[in-house]
Amino acid sequence: GLAYGVIVISDVLRSWREASTWWSLAHVFMDLVIGTVMFTVTVVLAVTSVALLITFPLALPFVWLLFVTARVMSAVERSRVDALLGERLTDAVPPLVARTPWRRLVERVKSLDRWREIAYHVLALPKGIVTTVGASIAWCGSAALVLLPLYVSDLPGGTAKFWLFEVGSGPAAYAATVVGLCGLVVAPWVTRALARLDVIVARWLLTPRRRDQLGEQVGRLETRRAAAV
């Protein structure tokens, strides 16, 4: 029984010893800042492009810039996911084949995969709020509860206010410390789950769709069969 308990505790604390936990934490803490930049740039360019459509020629540079910046930010995001989370994401957007600038712009506008990239950058801010705030609560909130007995008497009124109840010095503060310790045990798993959410969203919008991959595989097989015949 004692050996089993040690094994269980070791498994629970295993995430503290793994480097992937800390890389995931760095990733989710960056989400809010990067998401704010991506969201702001994308929305500003998109709104400007729509507003200038009434004077169509003036809108063209902003439409072009919208798609170009989306491509750059998508490449940066795929690199970040690869470097920090170890997930290699395949680029979903094929190279442009048109010759003239106008046809290349039309090709960009007609590309669903490029619109999926833009959608990713719009979602980057709300996703960053969820991941960064969630990780902050898991780590900083738990640490604040652990240290609560040391500073609770210096708070206004000598209590820590938690919505529907207050915690003062004494047994209640030490109970909060126990809760904080449990939170620190769970925090690495919360961090990994939030990082996994990042990967899921990135795979959904920044990588080829499954039916496109299947269609490409079928095309390769038909080409090989035709060559064999």
mmCIF file of C-alpha atoms in Angstrom:
data_model
loop_
_atom_site.group_PDB
_atom_site.id
_atom_site.type_symbol
_atom_site.label_atom_id
_atom_site.label_comp_id
_atom_site.label_asym_id
_atom_site.label_seq_id
_atom_site.Cartn_x
_atom_site.Cartn_y
_atom_site.Cartn_z
ATOM 1 C CA GLY A 1 0.000 0.000 0.000
ATOM 2 C CA LEU A 2 2.800 2.409 0.864
ATOM 3 C CA ALA A 3 4.649 1.586 -2.368
ATOM 4 C CA TYR A 4 1.456 2.139 -4.371
ATOM 5 C CA GLY A 5 0.949 5.501 -2.682
ATOM 6 C CA VAL A 6 4.506 6.551 -3.521
ATOM 7 C CA ILE A 7 3.954 5.550 -7.155
ATOM 8 C CA VAL A 8 0.712 7.539 -7.327
ATOM 9 C CA ILE A 9 2.359 10.631 -5.813
ATOM 10 C CA SER A 10 5.287 10.242 -8.196
ATOM 11 C CA ASP A 11 2.910 10.099 -11.166
ATOM 12 C CA VAL A 12 1.014 13.169 -9.969
ATOM 13 C CA LEU A 13 4.235 15.155 -9.540
ATOM 14 C CA ARG A 14 5.817 13.804 -12.716
ATOM 15 C CA SER A 15 4.804 16.832 -14.733
ATOM 16 C CA TRP A 16 6.900 19.051 -12.442
ATOM 17 C CA ARG A 17 10.020 17.172 -13.535
ATOM 18 C CA GLU A 18 9.352 17.325 -17.272
ATOM 19 C CA ALA A 19 10.704 20.143 -19.400
ATOM 20 C CA SER A 20 7.599 20.080 -21.601
ATOM 21 C CA THR A 21 5.573 21.500 -18.698
ATOM 22 C CA TRP A 22 7.715 24.617 -18.503
ATOM 23 C CA TRP A 23 7.817 25.049 -22.282
ATOM 24 C CA SER A 24 4.027 24.809 -22.273
ATOM 25 C CA LEU A 25 3.858 27.399 -19.504
ATOM 26 C CA ALA A 26 6.060 29.789 -21.487
ATOM 27 C CA HIS A 27 3.855 29.248 -24.519
ATOM 28 C CA VAL A 28 0.528 29.962 -22.825
ATOM 29 C CA PHE A 29 1.927 32.996 -20.992
ATOM 30 C CA MET A 30 2.890 34.438 -24.387
ATOM 31 C CA ASP A 31 -0.558 33.782 -25.857
ATOM 32 C CA LEU A 32 -2.248 36.945 -24.630
ATOM 33 C CA VAL A 33 0.454 39.339 -25.854
ATOM 34 C CA ILE A 34 0.860 37.636 -29.229
ATOM 35 C CA GLY A 35 -2.897 37.180 -29.582
ATOM 36 C CA THR A 36 -3.462 40.892 -28.946
ATOM 37 C CA VAL A 37 -0.982 41.836 -31.672
ATOM 38 C CA MET A 38 -2.432 39.356 -34.170
ATOM 39 C CA PHE A 39 -6.019 40.371 -33.437
ATOM 40 C CA THR A 40 -5.294 44.094 -33.630
ATOM 41 C CA VAL A 41 -3.340 43.951 -36.893
ATOM 42 C CA THR A 42 -5.882 41.660 -38.558
ATOM 43 C CA VAL A 43 -8.995 43.546 -37.459
ATOM 44 C CA VAL A 44 -7.554 46.967 -38.307
ATOM 45 C CA LEU A 45 -6.561 45.867 -41.811
ATOM 46 C CA ALA A 46 -9.857 44.034 -42.388
ATOM 47 C CA VAL A 47 -12.000 46.970 -41.220
ATOM 48 C CA THR A 48 -9.943 49.429 -43.266
ATOM 49 C CA SER A 49 -10.261 47.244 -46.350
ATOM 50 C CA VAL A 50 -14.036 47.003 -45.996
ATOM 51 C CA ALA A 51 -14.396 50.715 -45.285
ATOM 52 C CA LEU A 52 -12.439 51.605 -48.428
ATOM 53 C CA LEU A 53 -14.326 49.267 -50.752
ATOM 54 C CA ILE A 54 -16.478 52.189 -51.834
ATOM 55 C CA THR A 55 -13.283 53.639 -53.317
ATOM 56 C CA PHE A 56 -12.144 50.298 -54.669
ATOM 57 C CA PRO A 57 -8.569 51.170 -55.786
ATOM 58 C CA LEU A 58 -7.715 52.561 -52.336
ATOM 59 C CA ALA A 59 -8.831 49.311 -50.698
ATOM 60 C CA LEU A 60 -6.528 47.086 -52.768
ATOM 61 C CA PRO A 61 -3.265 47.830 -50.867
ATOM 62 C CA PHE A 62 -4.949 47.113 -47.537
ATOM 63 C CA VAL A 63 -6.499 43.864 -48.823
ATOM 64 C CA TRP A 64 -3.088 42.785 -50.093
ATOM 65 C CA LEU A 65 -1.472 43.758 -46.784
ATOM 66 C CA LEU A 66 -4.134 41.821 -44.862
ATOM 67 C CA PHE A 67 -3.288 38.568 -46.612
ATOM 68 C CA VAL A 68 0.466 39.128 -46.546
ATOM 69 C CA THR A 69 0.579 39.900 -42.823
ATOM 70 C CA ALA A 70 -1.682 36.904 -42.168
ATOM 71 C CA ARG A 71 0.839 34.685 -43.967
ATOM 72 C CA VAL A 72 3.743 36.118 -41.957
ATOM 73 C CA MET A 73 1.951 35.815 -38.613
ATOM 74 C CA SER A 74 0.860 32.257 -39.445
ATOM 75 C CA ALA A 75 4.445 31.269 -40.171
ATOM 76 C CA VAL A 76 5.548 32.807 -36.870
ATOM 77 C CA GLU A 77 2.787 30.982 -35.001
ATOM 78 C CA ARG A 78 3.640 27.622 -36.558
ATOM 79 C CA SER A 79 7.288 28.174 -35.614
ATOM 80 C CA ARG A 80 6.306 29.057 -32.032
ATOM 81 C CA VAL A 81 4.177 25.941 -31.662
ATOM 82 C CA ASP A 82 6.994 23.837 -33.092
ATOM 83 C CA ALA A 83 9.705 25.390 -30.908
ATOM 84 C CA LEU A 84 7.835 25.442 -27.588
ATOM 85 C CA LEU A 85 5.338 22.589 -27.856
ATOM 86 C CA GLY A 86 7.174 20.247 -30.229
ATOM 87 C CA GLU A 87 4.235 20.077 -32.658
ATOM 88 C CA ARG A 88 5.192 20.456 -36.309
ATOM 89 C CA LEU A 89 2.378 22.052 -38.300
ATOM 90 C CA THR A 90 2.193 21.694 -42.071
ATOM 91 C CA ASP A 91 1.471 24.853 -44.041
ATOM 92 C CA ALA A 92 -1.990 24.587 -45.602
ATOM 93 C CA VAL A 93 -1.593 27.390 -48.168
ATOM 94 C CA PRO A 94 -0.221 26.381 -51.580
ATOM 95 C CA PRO A 95 2.159 28.734 -53.438
ATOM 96 C CA LEU A 96 0.621 31.339 -55.712
ATOM 97 C CA VAL A 97 0.620 30.415 -59.406
ATOM 98 C CA ALA A 98 -0.777 33.595 -60.999
ATOM 99 C CA ARG A 99 1.615 35.829 -62.892
ATOM 100 C CA THR A 100 0.187 39.333 -62.567
ATOM 101 C CA PRO A 101 -0.281 41.205 -59.262
ATOM 102 C CA TRP A 102 -4.045 41.500 -59.841
ATOM 103 C CA ARG A 103 -4.507 37.782 -60.502
ATOM 104 C CA ARG A 104 -2.356 36.946 -57.497
ATOM 105 C CA LEU A 105 -4.564 39.146 -55.322
ATOM 106 C CA VAL A 106 -7.691 37.467 -56.717
ATOM 107 C CA GLU A 107 -6.093 34.086 -56.033
ATOM 108 C CA ARG A 108 -5.481 35.119 -52.434
ATOM 109 C CA VAL A 109 -9.076 36.260 -51.964
ATOM 110 C CA LYS A 110 -10.435 32.985 -53.388
ATOM 111 C CA SER A 111 -8.215 30.827 -51.153
ATOM 112 C CA LEU A 112 -10.203 29.313 -48.276
ATOM 113 C CA ASP A 113 -7.005 28.369 -46.466
ATOM 114 C CA ARG A 114 -5.895 32.000 -46.386
ATOM 115 C CA TRP A 115 -9.252 32.997 -44.876
ATOM 116 C CA ARG A 116 -8.780 30.253 -42.286
ATOM 117 C CA GLU A 117 -5.472 31.889 -41.325
ATOM 118 C CA ILE A 118 -7.227 35.220 -40.891
ATOM 119 C CA ALA A 119 -9.875 33.533 -38.733
ATOM 120 C CA TYR A 120 -7.090 32.096 -36.564
ATOM 121 C CA HIS A 121 -5.643 35.552 -35.937
ATOM 122 C CA VAL A 122 -9.068 36.938 -35.022
ATOM 123 C CA LEU A 123 -9.544 34.083 -32.541
ATOM 124 C CA ALA A 124 -6.032 34.546 -31.155
ATOM 125 C CA LEU A 125 -7.103 37.213 -28.651
ATOM 126 C CA PRO A 126 -10.059 35.381 -27.013
ATOM 127 C CA LYS A 127 -8.011 32.172 -27.029
ATOM 128 C CA GLY A 128 -5.095 34.011 -25.448
ATOM 129 C CA ILE A 129 -7.348 35.387 -22.726
ATOM 130 C CA VAL A 130 -8.531 31.867 -21.879
ATOM 131 C CA THR A 131 -5.075 30.262 -21.881
ATOM 132 C CA THR A 132 -3.031 33.028 -20.255
ATOM 133 C CA VAL A 133 -5.616 33.890 -17.604
ATOM 134 C CA GLY A 134 -6.251 30.193 -16.932
ATOM 135 C CA ALA A 135 -2.555 29.485 -16.424
ATOM 136 C CA SER A 136 -2.142 32.623 -14.288
ATOM 137 C CA ILE A 137 -4.968 31.560 -12.003
ATOM 138 C CA ALA A 138 -3.600 28.026 -11.740
ATOM 139 C CA TRP A 139 -0.073 29.137 -10.818
ATOM 140 C CA CYS A 140 -0.270 32.616 -9.312
ATOM 141 C CA GLY A 141 -3.592 32.041 -7.586
ATOM 142 C CA SER A 142 -2.350 28.808 -6.028
ATOM 143 C CA ALA A 143 0.901 30.434 -4.914
ATOM 144 C CA ALA A 144 -1.045 33.328 -3.365
ATOM 145 C CA LEU A 145 -3.145 30.861 -1.359
ATOM 146 C CA VAL A 146 -0.056 28.974 -0.198
ATOM 147 C CA LEU A 147 1.487 32.183 1.166
ATOM 148 C CA LEU A 148 -1.774 33.608 2.507
ATOM 149 C CA PRO A 149 -0.944 33.071 6.245
ATOM 150 C CA LEU A 150 2.124 35.308 5.806
ATOM 151 C CA TYR A 151 0.302 38.395 4.582
ATOM 152 C CA VAL A 152 -3.412 38.017 5.346
ATOM 153 C CA SER A 153 -3.172 40.208 8.456
ATOM 154 C CA ASP A 154 -1.748 43.064 6.344
ATOM 155 C CA LEU A 155 -4.716 43.094 3.968
ATOM 156 C CA PRO A 156 -7.519 45.657 4.397
ATOM 157 C CA GLY A 157 -9.681 44.489 7.276
ATOM 158 C CA GLY A 158 -7.203 41.707 8.029
ATOM 159 C CA THR A 159 -9.012 39.293 5.706
ATOM 160 C CA ALA A 160 -8.756 38.009 2.163
ATOM 161 C CA LYS A 161 -12.066 38.431 0.355
ATOM 162 C CA PHE A 162 -13.201 35.645 -1.982
ATOM 163 C CA TRP A 163 -16.541 36.735 -3.425
ATOM 164 C CA LEU A 164 -19.039 35.062 -1.059
ATOM 165 C CA PHE A 165 -16.726 34.567 1.918
ATOM 166 C CA GLU A 166 -13.676 35.983 3.659
ATOM 167 C CA VAL A 167 -10.578 34.258 5.039
ATOM 168 C CA GLY A 168 -8.808 35.671 8.064
ATOM 169 C CA SER A 169 -5.720 34.622 9.974
ATOM 170 C CA GLY A 170 -5.715 31.324 11.807
ATOM 171 C CA PRO A 171 -7.105 27.943 10.730
ATOM 172 C CA ALA A 172 -8.930 29.368 7.707
ATOM 173 C CA ALA A 173 -5.686 30.782 6.296
ATOM 174 C CA TYR A 174 -3.906 27.447 6.756
ATOM 175 C CA ALA A 175 -6.814 25.687 5.073
ATOM 176 C CA ALA A 176 -6.317 28.066 2.142
ATOM 177 C CA THR A 177 -2.659 27.026 2.099
ATOM 178 C CA VAL A 178 -3.699 23.383 1.696
ATOM 179 C CA VAL A 179 -5.992 24.376 -1.171
ATOM 180 C CA GLY A 180 -3.136 26.317 -2.750
ATOM 181 C CA LEU A 181 -0.813 23.318 -2.506
ATOM 182 C CA CYS A 182 -3.411 21.172 -4.240
ATOM 183 C CA GLY A 183 -3.678 23.876 -6.899
ATOM 184 C CA LEU A 184 0.083 23.822 -7.469
ATOM 185 C CA VAL A 185 -0.065 20.065 -7.901
ATOM 186 C CA VAL A 186 -2.767 20.430 -10.539
ATOM 187 C CA ALA A 187 -1.304 23.555 -12.202
ATOM 188 C CA PRO A 188 1.111 21.692 -14.532
ATOM 189 C CA TRP A 189 -1.730 19.539 -15.859
ATOM 190 C CA VAL A 190 -3.887 22.616 -16.377
ATOM 191 C CA THR A 191 -0.999 24.223 -18.253
ATOM 192 C CA ARG A 192 -0.608 21.210 -20.505
ATOM 193 C CA ALA A 193 -4.328 21.126 -21.208
ATOM 194 C CA LEU A 194 -4.289 24.803 -22.191
ATOM 195 C CA ALA A 195 -1.260 24.246 -24.413
ATOM 196 C CA ARG A 196 -3.093 21.341 -26.009
ATOM 197 C CA LEU A 197 -5.982 23.690 -26.732
ATOM 198 C CA ASP A 198 -3.511 25.909 -28.572
ATOM 199 C CA VAL A 199 -2.352 22.977 -30.685
ATOM 200 C CA ILE A 200 -5.925 21.910 -31.491
ATOM 201 C CA VAL A 201 -6.902 25.389 -32.685
ATOM 202 C CA ALA A 202 -3.674 25.727 -34.695
ATOM 203 C CA ARG A 203 -4.200 22.334 -36.352
ATOM 204 C CA TRP A 204 -7.797 23.277 -37.107
ATOM 205 C CA LEU A 205 -7.030 26.566 -38.865
ATOM 206 C CA LEU A 206 -3.332 26.579 -39.832
ATOM 207 C CA THR A 207 -2.879 23.092 -41.304
ATOM 208 C CA PRO A 208 -4.456 21.342 -44.302
ATOM 209 C CA ARG A 209 -7.971 20.030 -43.818
ATOM 210 C CA ARG A 210 -8.253 16.272 -43.546
ATOM 211 C CA ARG A 211 -10.351 15.933 -46.688
ATOM 212 C CA ASP A 212 -7.756 17.948 -48.604
ATOM 213 C CA GLN A 213 -5.013 15.621 -47.356
ATOM 214 C CA LEU A 214 -7.074 12.584 -48.348
ATOM 215 C CA GLY A 215 -7.735 14.094 -51.768
ATOM 216 C CA GLU A 216 -4.024 14.717 -52.254
ATOM 217 C CA GLN A 217 -3.210 11.140 -51.252
ATOM 218 C CA VAL A 218 -5.824 9.793 -53.680
ATOM 219 C CA GLY A 219 -4.371 11.971 -56.422
ATOM 220 C CA ARG A 220 -0.870 10.636 -55.767
ATOM 221 C CA LEU A 221 -2.119 7.050 -55.807
ATOM 222 C CA GLU A 222 -3.955 7.594 -59.112
ATOM 223 C CA THR A 223 -0.842 9.155 -60.609
ATOM 224 C CA ARG A 224 1.278 6.172 -59.508
ATOM 225 C CA ARG A 225 -1.286 3.723 -60.854
ATOM 226 C CA ALA A 226 -1.405 5.532 -64.180
ATOM 227 C CA ALA A 227 2.393 5.523 -64.340
ATOM 228 C CA ALA A 228 2.476 1.822 -63.532
ATOM 229 C CA VAL A 229 -0.064 1.046 -66.266
#
